[in-house]
Coordinates of C-alpha atoms and ligand atoms in Angstrom, one line a residue:
M18 CA 179.7 131.7 116.2
D19 CA 183.3 132.8 117.1
G20 CA 185.9 132.5 114.4
I21 CA 189.4 131.3 115.1
G22 CA 190.6 134.6 114.0
G23 CA 192.6 136.4 111.4
A24 CA 195.3 135.2 109.1
A25 CA 196.1 132.1 111.1
R26 CA 192.7 130.6 110.1
Q27 CA 193.4 131.3 106.4
D28 CA 196.6 129.3 106.7
R29 CA 195.1 126.6 108.6
T30 CA 192.1 125.8 106.5
A31 CA 191.8 124.7 102.9
S32 CA 194.4 122.0 103.1
A33 CA 193.9 120.2 99.8
A34 CA 192.7 116.7 100.2
P35 CA 191.0 116.5 96.8
G36 CA 189.3 113.2 97.3
N37 CA 187.5 114.4 100.5
A38 CA 184.3 116.1 99.5
V39 CA 184.7 118.7 102.3
T40 CA 187.7 120.2 100.4
W41 CA 185.7 121.0 97.3
F42 CA 182.3 121.8 98.9
L43 CA 183.6 124.0 101.7
D44 CA 187.3 124.7 101.9
R45 CA 187.6 125.7 98.2
H46 CA 185.3 128.7 98.9
L47 CA 187.7 130.1 101.6
A48 CA 190.8 129.4 99.4
E49 CA 189.1 131.3 96.5
G50 CA 188.1 134.3 98.7
R51 CA 184.4 133.5 99.3
G52 CA 184.7 132.9 103.1
A53 CA 182.5 135.9 104.0
A54 CA 179.6 134.7 101.8
L55 CA 176.5 133.5 103.6
A56 CA 176.2 129.7 103.6
F57 CA 173.3 128.9 105.9
T58 CA 170.6 130.7 107.8
D59 CA 168.0 129.4 110.2
P60 CA 165.5 131.2 112.5
A61 CA 168.1 131.7 115.2
R62 CA 171.5 131.9 113.5
S63 CA 173.5 132.3 110.2
L64 CA 176.9 130.9 109.1
T65 CA 179.2 132.2 106.5
Y66 CA 181.4 129.8 104.6
A67 CA 184.4 130.8 106.9
E68 CA 182.3 130.3 110.0
L69 CA 181.1 126.9 108.8
A70 CA 184.7 125.9 107.9
D71 CA 185.8 126.9 111.4
A72 CA 182.9 125.2 113.2
S73 CA 183.4 122.0 111.2
A74 CA 187.1 122.0 111.9
R75 CA 186.3 122.2 115.6
F76 CA 183.7 119.4 115.3
A77 CA 186.4 117.3 113.6
G78 CA 188.9 118.1 116.3
G79 CA 186.4 117.3 119.0
L80 CA 185.5 114.0 117.4
R81 CA 189.2 113.1 117.3
E82 CA 189.8 114.1 120.9
A83 CA 186.8 112.0 121.9
G84 CA 188.4 109.0 120.2
I85 CA 185.8 108.6 117.5
G86 CA 188.0 107.1 114.8
R87 CA 188.0 107.1 111.1
E88 CA 185.1 105.2 109.4
R89 CA 183.2 105.1 112.7
R90 CA 179.6 106.2 112.4
L91 CA 178.1 109.3 113.8
A92 CA 174.3 109.2 113.9
M93 CA 172.7 112.6 113.3
L94 CA 169.2 112.9 114.7
M95 CA 168.8 116.6 113.8
L96 CA 166.3 119.2 112.9
D97 CA 167.3 121.5 110.1
T98 CA 169.5 124.2 111.6
V99 CA 173.0 125.5 110.9
D100 CA 174.4 122.7 113.2
F101 CA 173.5 120.1 110.6
P102 CA 176.2 121.1 108.1
V103 CA 178.6 121.7 110.9
A104 CA 178.2 118.1 112.1
F105 CA 178.1 116.6 108.6
W106 CA 181.1 118.4 107.2
G107 CA 183.0 118.1 110.5
A108 CA 182.5 114.3 110.3
L109 CA 183.8 114.1 106.7
R110 CA 186.8 116.3 107.6
A111 CA 187.7 113.8 110.3
G112 CA 186.9 110.7 108.1
V113 CA 184.0 109.9 110.4
V114 CA 180.9 108.7 108.6
P115 CA 177.8 110.7 109.4
V116 CA 174.4 108.9 109.3
P117 CA 171.5 111.4 109.1
V118 CA 168.4 109.8 110.6
N119 CA 164.8 110.5 109.8
T120 CA 163.6 112.6 112.8
L121 CA 160.0 111.4 112.3
L122 CA 160.8 107.7 113.1
P123 CA 159.5 106.2 116.3
P124 CA 162.1 105.5 119.0
D125 CA 162.5 101.7 118.3
Q126 CA 163.4 102.4 114.7
V127 CA 165.9 105.0 115.8
A128 CA 167.3 102.4 118.2
Y129 CA 167.5 99.9 115.3
I130 CA 169.5 102.3 113.2
L131 CA 171.9 103.1 116.0
E132 CA 172.5 99.4 116.6
D133 CA 172.7 98.4 112.9
S134 CA 175.1 101.2 112.1
R135 CA 177.1 100.6 115.3
A136 CA 177.1 104.4 115.8
E137 CA 179.7 105.5 118.4
A138 CA 178.6 109.1 118.6
V139 CA 175.2 110.8 118.2
V140 CA 174.3 114.4 117.6
V141 CA 170.7 115.1 118.6
S142 CA 168.6 118.3 118.4
S143 CA 167.6 118.9 122.0
P144 CA 163.8 118.7 121.4
L145 CA 164.4 115.1 120.1
L146 CA 166.5 114.0 123.1
P147 CA 163.7 112.6 125.2
A148 CA 162.6 110.3 122.3
L149 CA 166.2 109.2 121.9
K150 CA 166.8 108.4 125.5
P151 CA 165.3 104.9 125.5
A152 CA 167.3 104.1 122.3
L153 CA 170.5 105.2 123.9
D154 CA 169.9 102.9 126.9
R155 CA 169.9 100.0 124.4
C156 CA 173.1 101.1 122.7
P157 CA 176.1 100.9 125.0
R158 CA 178.4 101.4 122.0
V159 CA 177.5 105.1 121.8
R160 CA 180.3 106.9 123.7
L161 CA 179.5 110.5 122.8
V162 CA 176.1 112.2 122.8
L163 CA 176.0 115.8 121.8
K164 CA 172.8 117.8 122.1
A165 CA 172.3 120.7 119.8
S166 CA 169.9 123.4 121.0
L167 CA 168.0 125.2 118.3
D168 CA 169.6 128.6 119.0
G169 CA 173.2 127.5 119.5
G170 CA 173.1 128.2 123.2
L171 CA 173.3 125.6 126.0
A172 CA 170.3 123.3 126.0
A173 CA 167.9 123.6 129.0
E174 CA 168.9 121.3 131.9
D175 CA 166.9 118.1 131.3
G176 CA 168.5 115.6 133.6
T177 CA 170.6 114.1 130.7
S178 CA 174.0 115.0 132.1
A179 CA 175.6 112.3 130.0
A180 CA 174.9 114.4 127.0
H181 CA 177.3 117.3 126.2
D182 CA 176.1 120.5 124.7
L183 CA 177.2 120.9 121.1
A184 CA 177.9 124.6 121.7
Y185 CA 180.2 123.7 124.6
F186 CA 181.9 120.9 122.7
L187 CA 182.6 123.2 119.8
A188 CA 183.9 126.0 122.0
R189 CA 186.4 123.7 123.7
A190 CA 187.4 121.5 120.8
P191 CA 190.9 121.7 119.2
V192 CA 190.6 123.0 115.7
E193 CA 191.4 120.4 113.1
P194 CA 191.3 122.2 109.8
D195 CA 193.1 119.5 107.7
A196 CA 190.7 117.2 106.0
V197 CA 191.8 113.6 106.1
P198 CA 192.9 112.5 102.7
A199 CA 190.2 110.3 101.2
S200 CA 189.7 108.3 98.1
P201 CA 186.9 109.6 95.8
D202 CA 185.6 106.0 96.0
E203 CA 185.6 105.9 99.8
V204 CA 182.4 105.8 101.8
A205 CA 181.6 109.3 103.1
F206 CA 178.2 109.0 104.7
W207 CA 175.2 106.7 104.9
L208 CA 171.5 107.2 104.6
Y209 CA 168.8 104.7 105.8
S210 CA 166.1 103.6 103.4
S211 CA 163.1 101.6 104.4
G212 CA 162.4 98.3 102.7
S213 CA 159.3 96.3 102.2
T214 CA 160.1 94.0 105.1
G215 CA 160.2 97.1 107.4
A216 CA 163.9 96.9 108.4
P217 CA 165.6 100.0 107.0
K218 CA 168.9 99.5 105.1
G219 CA 172.0 101.5 105.5
V220 CA 172.8 103.0 102.0
K221 CA 176.6 103.7 101.8
H222 CA 177.6 106.7 99.6
V223 CA 181.1 107.7 98.5
H224 CA 182.7 111.1 98.5
S225 CA 182.6 111.6 94.7
S226 CA 178.8 111.0 94.5
L227 CA 178.1 114.3 96.3
R228 CA 180.0 116.2 93.6
A229 CA 178.5 114.1 90.8
T230 CA 174.9 115.0 91.8
A231 CA 175.9 118.7 92.0
D232 CA 177.6 118.6 88.5
T233 CA 174.6 116.9 86.9
Y234 CA 171.2 117.7 88.4
G235 CA 172.4 120.7 90.5
A236 CA 174.2 122.5 87.7
Q237 CA 172.3 121.3 84.6
V238 CA 168.7 121.1 85.7
L239 CA 168.5 123.4 88.7
G240 CA 171.1 125.7 87.2
I241 CA 172.3 126.5 90.7
A242 CA 174.3 129.8 90.8
P243 CA 176.2 131.8 93.4
D244 CA 173.4 134.3 94.0
D245 CA 170.8 131.6 94.6
L246 CA 169.1 131.1 98.0
V247 CA 167.5 127.7 98.3
F248 CA 164.7 126.8 100.7
S249 CA 163.9 123.1 100.8
A250 CA 160.8 122.1 102.8
A251 CA 162.2 118.5 102.4
K252 CA 164.6 118.0 105.3
L253 CA 168.3 117.5 105.2
F254 CA 168.1 114.0 106.5
F255 CA 166.5 112.9 103.2
A256 CA 168.8 112.5 100.2
Y257 CA 166.5 114.9 98.4
G258 CA 166.9 117.7 101.1
L259 CA 170.6 117.0 101.5
G260 CA 171.2 117.8 97.8
N261 CA 168.7 120.7 97.6
A262 CA 169.7 122.6 100.7
M263 CA 173.3 121.6 101.3
T264 CA 175.4 120.2 98.5
F265 CA 173.9 122.1 95.6
P266 CA 174.2 125.6 97.1
M267 CA 177.6 124.7 98.5
S268 CA 178.8 123.6 95.1
V269 CA 178.7 127.2 93.9
G270 CA 179.0 129.2 97.2
A271 CA 175.3 130.0 97.4
A272 CA 173.1 129.9 100.5
A273 CA 170.3 127.9 102.0
A274 CA 167.6 128.9 104.5
L275 CA 166.8 126.1 107.0
L276 CA 163.6 125.5 108.8
P277 CA 163.7 123.3 111.9
D278 CA 159.9 123.1 112.2
R279 CA 157.5 120.8 110.6
P280 CA 156.9 122.1 107.0
T281 CA 153.2 122.8 107.2
P282 CA 151.8 125.0 104.4
D283 CA 151.8 128.0 106.9
A284 CA 155.4 127.4 108.0
A285 CA 156.6 126.9 104.4
L286 CA 154.8 130.1 103.2
A287 CA 156.2 132.1 106.2
A288 CA 159.7 130.9 105.4
V289 CA 159.4 131.8 101.7
R290 CA 158.1 135.3 102.7
A291 CA 160.9 135.7 105.3
H292 CA 163.8 134.5 103.2
Q293 CA 162.8 135.3 99.6
P294 CA 164.3 132.2 98.1
T295 CA 165.1 131.8 94.4
V296 CA 164.7 128.0 94.5
F297 CA 161.9 126.2 96.4
C298 CA 162.0 122.4 96.9
G299 CA 158.9 120.5 98.1
V300 CA 157.1 117.2 97.8
P301 CA 153.7 116.8 96.0
T302 CA 151.7 116.7 99.2
L303 CA 153.1 120.0 100.3
Y304 CA 152.5 121.6 96.9
A305 CA 148.8 120.4 97.0
A306 CA 148.4 121.7 100.6
M307 CA 149.9 125.1 99.8
L308 CA 147.6 125.4 96.8
A309 CA 144.7 125.1 99.3
H310 CA 146.1 127.9 101.4
P311 CA 144.3 131.3 100.9
A312 CA 147.6 133.2 101.1
L313 CA 149.3 131.5 98.1
G314 CA 150.0 134.0 95.4
R315 CA 152.7 135.1 92.9
G316 CA 156.1 133.7 93.7
A317 CA 154.5 132.0 96.7
G318 CA 155.6 135.1 98.5
S319 CA 159.1 135.5 97.1
D320 CA 159.8 138.2 94.6
R321 CA 162.9 136.3 93.5
L322 CA 161.4 132.8 93.0
R323 CA 162.7 131.3 89.7
R324 CA 162.6 127.5 90.2
C325 CA 160.4 125.0 92.0
I326 CA 161.2 121.3 92.2
S327 CA 159.3 118.3 93.4
A328 CA 160.3 114.7 94.1
G329 CA 159.6 111.8 96.4
E330 CA 156.4 110.7 94.7
A331 CA 154.7 111.5 91.4
L332 CA 153.4 115.1 91.1
P333 CA 149.8 115.0 90.0
E334 CA 149.4 116.9 86.7
H335 CA 146.7 119.2 88.0
V336 CA 148.8 120.2 91.0
G337 CA 151.6 121.3 88.7
L338 CA 149.3 123.2 86.4
R339 CA 147.5 125.0 89.2
W340 CA 150.8 125.9 90.9
A341 CA 152.2 127.3 87.6
E342 CA 149.0 129.3 87.1
T343 CA 148.9 130.7 90.7
V344 CA 152.6 131.1 91.5
G345 CA 153.9 131.8 88.0
V346 CA 156.7 129.3 88.3
D347 CA 156.7 125.8 86.9
I348 CA 157.3 122.8 89.2
L349 CA 160.0 120.5 87.8
D350 CA 159.0 117.0 88.8
G351 CA 161.9 114.5 88.9
I352 CA 162.5 111.1 90.3
G353 CA 165.4 110.3 92.6
S354 CA 166.2 107.7 95.1
T355 CA 168.4 107.2 98.2
E356 CA 170.3 104.5 96.3
M357 CA 171.1 107.0 93.4
L358 CA 171.5 109.9 95.9
H359 CA 169.5 112.4 93.9
I360 CA 167.3 113.0 90.9
F361 CA 168.1 111.1 87.7
L362 CA 165.0 111.7 85.6
S363 CA 163.6 115.1 85.5
N364 CA 161.6 117.7 83.7
R365 CA 163.7 120.5 82.3
P366 CA 163.1 124.2 82.6
G367 CA 161.0 125.4 79.6
E368 CA 160.1 121.8 78.6
V369 CA 157.8 120.8 81.4
R370 CA 155.5 117.9 80.7
Y371 CA 153.2 117.6 83.7
G372 CA 152.2 114.1 84.7
T373 CA 155.6 112.7 83.7
S374 CA 159.0 112.5 85.4
G375 CA 160.6 114.1 82.3
V376 CA 163.8 112.7 80.7
P377 CA 167.2 111.4 81.9
V378 CA 169.3 114.1 83.7
P379 CA 172.5 114.7 81.7
G380 CA 175.0 112.1 82.9
Y381 CA 172.3 109.4 83.6
E382 CA 170.8 106.8 81.3
A383 CA 167.6 104.9 81.8
R384 CA 166.2 101.6 80.6
I385 CA 162.8 100.1 80.9
V386 CA 162.9 96.3 81.0
D387 CA 160.6 93.3 81.2
E388 CA 161.0 90.3 83.6
A389 CA 163.8 88.9 81.4
D390 CA 165.7 92.2 81.4
R391 CA 164.8 92.9 77.8
D392 CA 164.1 96.5 76.8
V393 CA 160.4 97.1 76.3
P394 CA 159.1 99.2 73.4
D395 CA 157.9 102.8 74.0
G396 CA 154.4 102.9 75.5
E397 CA 154.9 99.6 77.3
T398 CA 155.4 99.2 81.1
G399 CA 158.5 97.7 82.6
E400 CA 160.9 98.2 85.5
L401 CA 163.1 101.3 85.4
L402 CA 166.8 100.7 85.6
V403 CA 169.3 103.7 85.8
R404 CA 173.0 104.1 85.2
G405 CA 175.0 107.2 86.3
P406 CA 177.8 108.6 88.4
S407 CA 176.2 108.5 91.9
P408 CA 174.9 105.0 92.8
A409 CA 175.6 103.9 96.4
E410 CA 178.4 101.5 97.1
G411 CA 175.8 99.1 98.4
Y412 CA 173.7 98.3 101.5
W413 CA 175.5 97.9 104.8
N414 CA 175.6 94.2 105.7
Q415 CA 173.0 93.2 103.1
R416 CA 174.7 91.4 100.4
D417 CA 171.7 89.7 98.8
K418 CA 169.8 93.0 98.6
S419 CA 172.8 94.8 97.3
R420 CA 173.3 92.3 94.5
R421 CA 169.7 92.5 93.5
T422 CA 169.6 96.3 93.4
F423 CA 173.1 97.3 92.2
Q424 CA 173.7 95.1 89.1
G425 CA 177.0 96.2 87.6
E426 CA 176.6 99.7 86.3
W427 CA 172.8 99.6 86.5
T428 CA 170.7 100.2 89.6
R429 CA 167.2 98.7 89.7
T430 CA 164.7 101.2 91.0
G431 CA 161.7 98.8 91.7
D432 CA 159.5 101.4 89.9
K433 CA 157.3 100.6 86.9
Y434 CA 157.6 103.1 84.1
Q435 CA 156.6 103.8 80.5
R436 CA 158.3 105.9 78.0
D437 CA 156.3 108.1 75.6
A438 CA 157.1 108.1 71.9
D439 CA 158.9 111.5 72.5
G440 CA 161.1 110.2 75.3
H441 CA 159.2 111.3 78.4
Y442 CA 159.1 108.9 81.3
R443 CA 155.7 108.2 83.0
Y444 CA 155.5 106.7 86.5
Q445 CA 153.3 103.6 86.6
G446 CA 153.6 102.5 90.3
R447 CA 155.9 100.3 92.3
A448 CA 156.9 96.8 91.4
D449 CA 156.2 95.9 95.0
D450 CA 153.4 96.9 97.5
M451 CA 155.4 99.8 98.9
F452 CA 154.0 103.3 98.5
K453 CA 154.9 106.9 99.4
V454 CA 153.1 109.3 101.7
S455 CA 154.4 112.9 101.6
G456 CA 157.4 111.5 99.8
I457 CA 158.3 109.1 102.6
W458 CA 158.1 105.4 102.3
V459 CA 155.4 103.4 103.8
S460 CA 155.7 99.6 103.9
P461 CA 152.2 98.0 104.1
F462 CA 153.7 95.2 106.1
E463 CA 154.9 97.6 108.8
V464 CA 151.6 99.3 109.2
E465 CA 149.9 95.9 109.3
A466 CA 152.3 94.8 112.0
A467 CA 151.5 97.9 114.0
L468 CA 147.7 97.4 113.6
T469 CA 147.8 93.7 114.6
S470 CA 149.8 94.6 117.7
H471 CA 146.7 96.3 118.9
P472 CA 144.6 94.0 121.1
A473 CA 141.4 94.6 119.1
V474 CA 142.9 93.5 115.8
Q475 CA 143.1 90.0 114.5
E476 CA 144.5 90.7 111.0
A477 CA 145.1 93.7 108.9
A478 CA 145.9 94.6 105.3
V479 CA 147.1 98.0 104.1
I480 CA 147.2 99.6 100.7
G481 CA 147.9 103.0 99.3
R482 CA 144.8 104.8 98.1
E483 CA 144.5 108.1 96.3
D484 CA 142.8 111.0 98.1
E485 CA 140.8 113.7 96.3
D486 CA 144.1 115.5 95.3
G487 CA 145.4 112.3 93.7
L488 CA 147.9 111.8 96.5
T489 CA 148.5 108.4 98.1
K490 CA 147.6 107.8 101.7
P491 CA 147.3 104.5 103.7
M492 CA 144.0 102.7 103.9
A493 CA 143.6 99.8 106.3
F494 CA 141.3 96.7 106.2
V495 CA 141.0 95.2 109.6
V496 CA 139.6 91.9 110.8
L497 CA 138.6 92.4 114.5
K498 CA 139.1 89.8 117.2
D499 CA 135.6 90.3 118.5
P500 CA 133.5 91.6 115.6
A501 CA 130.4 91.8 117.8
S502 CA 131.7 94.2 120.4
S503 CA 133.1 97.3 118.7
A504 CA 132.9 96.8 115.0
G505 CA 133.3 100.1 113.1
G506 CA 133.4 102.3 116.2
E507 CA 135.0 105.6 115.5
A508 CA 136.6 105.5 118.9
L509 CA 138.4 102.3 118.0
F510 CA 139.5 103.7 114.7
E511 CA 141.0 106.7 116.4
A512 CA 142.8 104.4 118.9
L513 CA 144.2 102.4 115.9
R514 CA 145.4 105.6 114.2
E515 CA 147.2 106.7 117.4
H516 CA 148.6 103.2 117.8
V517 CA 150.1 103.2 114.3
K518 CA 151.5 106.7 114.7
A519 CA 153.3 105.6 117.9
R520 CA 154.5 102.2 116.6
A521 CA 155.3 102.8 112.9
G522 CA 155.7 106.6 112.4
L523 CA 153.6 109.7 112.4
W524 CA 152.8 109.8 108.6
K525 CA 151.9 106.1 108.4
Y526 CA 148.5 106.0 110.1
P527 CA 145.5 104.8 108.0
R528 CA 143.4 107.7 106.8
W529 CA 140.6 105.3 106.0
I530 CA 139.8 102.1 108.0
E531 CA 137.4 99.5 107.0
V532 CA 136.3 96.5 109.0
A533 CA 136.4 93.2 107.0
D534 CA 135.3 89.7 107.7
D535 CA 138.4 88.2 106.1
L536 CA 141.3 89.3 103.8
P537 CA 142.1 88.0 100.3
K538 CA 145.1 85.7 100.5
T539 CA 147.2 83.4 98.3
A540 CA 147.4 79.7 98.9
T541 CA 150.6 80.3 100.8
G542 CA 148.8 82.9 103.0
K543 CA 150.3 86.0 101.5
I544 CA 147.8 89.0 101.5
Q545 CA 146.7 89.9 98.0
R546 CA 146.9 93.6 98.3
F547 CA 146.3 94.1 94.6
K548 CA 142.8 92.7 95.0
L549 CA 142.1 95.2 97.7
R550 CA 143.5 98.0 95.5
A551 CA 141.3 96.8 92.7
A552 CA 138.3 96.7 95.0
V553 CA 138.7 100.3 96.1
G554 CA 139.5 101.5 92.6
G555 CA 140.4 105.1 92.0
E556 CA 139.7 108.0 94.2
A557 CA 138.4 108.2 97.7
P558 CA 134.8 109.3 98.1
Ligands
3UK604 C1 159.7 107.2 94.4 C2 159.0 109.0 92.7 C3 157.4 109.1 91.1 C4 160.1 106.1 93.5 C5 164.5 110.9 96.5 C6 164.8 112.9 95.1 O1 162.4 109.9 97.0 C7 163.7 109.8 97.0 O2 164.3 108.8 97.6 P1 163.7 107.5 98.3 O3 164.7 106.5 98.5 O4 162.5 106.9 97.3 C8 162.8 106.6 96.0 C9 161.5 106.1 95.3 O5 160.5 107.2 95.5 N1 159.8 108.5 93.7 C10 160.7 109.5 94.0 N2 160.5 110.6 93.2 C11 159.5 110.3 92.4 N3 158.0 108.4 92.1 N4 157.8 110.3 90.7 C12 158.8 111.0 91.4 N5 159.1 112.2 91.0 O6 159.4 104.9 93.9 C13 161.6 105.9 93.9 O7 162.1 104.6 93.5 O8 162.9 108.0 99.6 C14 164.0 111.9 95.6 C15 166.1 113.0 95.4 C16 166.7 112.0 96.2 C17 165.9 111.0 96.8 N6 166.4 110.1 97.6

């Protein structure tokens, strides 16, 4: 990417706007002489800190020129490439609020997020543009659509002339190096988190929370250092990936390798071999799948690997033990949430207790409480509450939900936990029926709604069930409209799986489907999923 050249750029960057996170995470490195250090690399391009500062200054200038004002939302539907940090930090520089969106969501949920956030601008990776088109047609408020090709060139002509090329936009944009002054308490960006009713909630995070997670988990658990190179298989649009592969390395002038592709075991291992990361970040499903890969060996292919971390769902003990044995590096399991931005309970290097989420991260405190909010004794199960420096400001336009989750200094996690006598926290499941697949939320309600929208299905109930690796996957019980005709047919099951993938999201389809005559219900007609969970019991056959 072209720089803006010479001494002039030095003078024109690093304007100190201390409350704005871009000043500390990005401009500080130029001011302190680290502009030439590598910041991000992807399969097609790399950016130094100086190049990132320049590109983000152009992005900020372009937004301003396009009339996207302060506090307006910019939706980012982006695969992991160097353009992601350009857009994110460019938006913060301009005081525009970036809203990274899960690229795996079906089009109607993307449309919901565009509408709910009232996004006025969208940056979209060109392979995702066709899926975004129908959503854009429903969102007249979107005034600027930028398509980002994966290699930084102009995107192939695809009949979407209303979309500008990001490369062209950046090349023409006026450079706006000054970060807008911002309060540390000011909302910087949003992330969407799914709820049990299916409608995702906009989680509003403030500038200072980014630094808070870097100073606590990043510095004190990960021990992130300038010579680190991070590879996070978890994508940047998750809070987990955003910290791992963007704010943590940028907090010390280190680098991250980005992978735009789906993180299959093959792709993850190839990326590790190619980039030789020192830090690898994954979710339990990926660790289990990589363990089944014949090529997995010492360092997972990196001679420099020193730290592996896991979050998103509980890491089964045997996965951690086998990984440590095969790869020679422990996996630090930690629990984080979109609401708290990053990990607040974690195992610590040298003190790993597999099968637990470890202990509170320095700077965070945890409580486990009963229904009356009284602390429960060690060894008893209750709901986990957490206090620390990075809770969200609240949910966008959801006052009731905000009040129930963010209670004074304490955030309710909705997770059930136990604390061992020696202070380690052990995950005991959700307080509601939600569950995680590959670290991403699945709401049973939403999968049931997708199933019952299929003409063959009368009613459906969905639960999380453990597979042979001890990882949770959706299982569906369906009552068919015409039990006589097609009961149990594998062709129908395949059609239902495809239907759920298209309606609800690729990772949400039921891995097991059982035909039932009826479903267990309460007197008020609420499905008793706990009865189904009890009926299937532990592991799958
Ligand atoms: C569950 C875990 C057991 C738990 C996240 C790291 O996952 C993240 O955020 P989400 O908002 O989900 C939060 C919920 O996921 N969970 C996460 N990690 C673990 N359960 N063991 C774990 N290690 O139910 C939690 O309430 O998608 C993870 C960093 C940032 C994040 N946002």
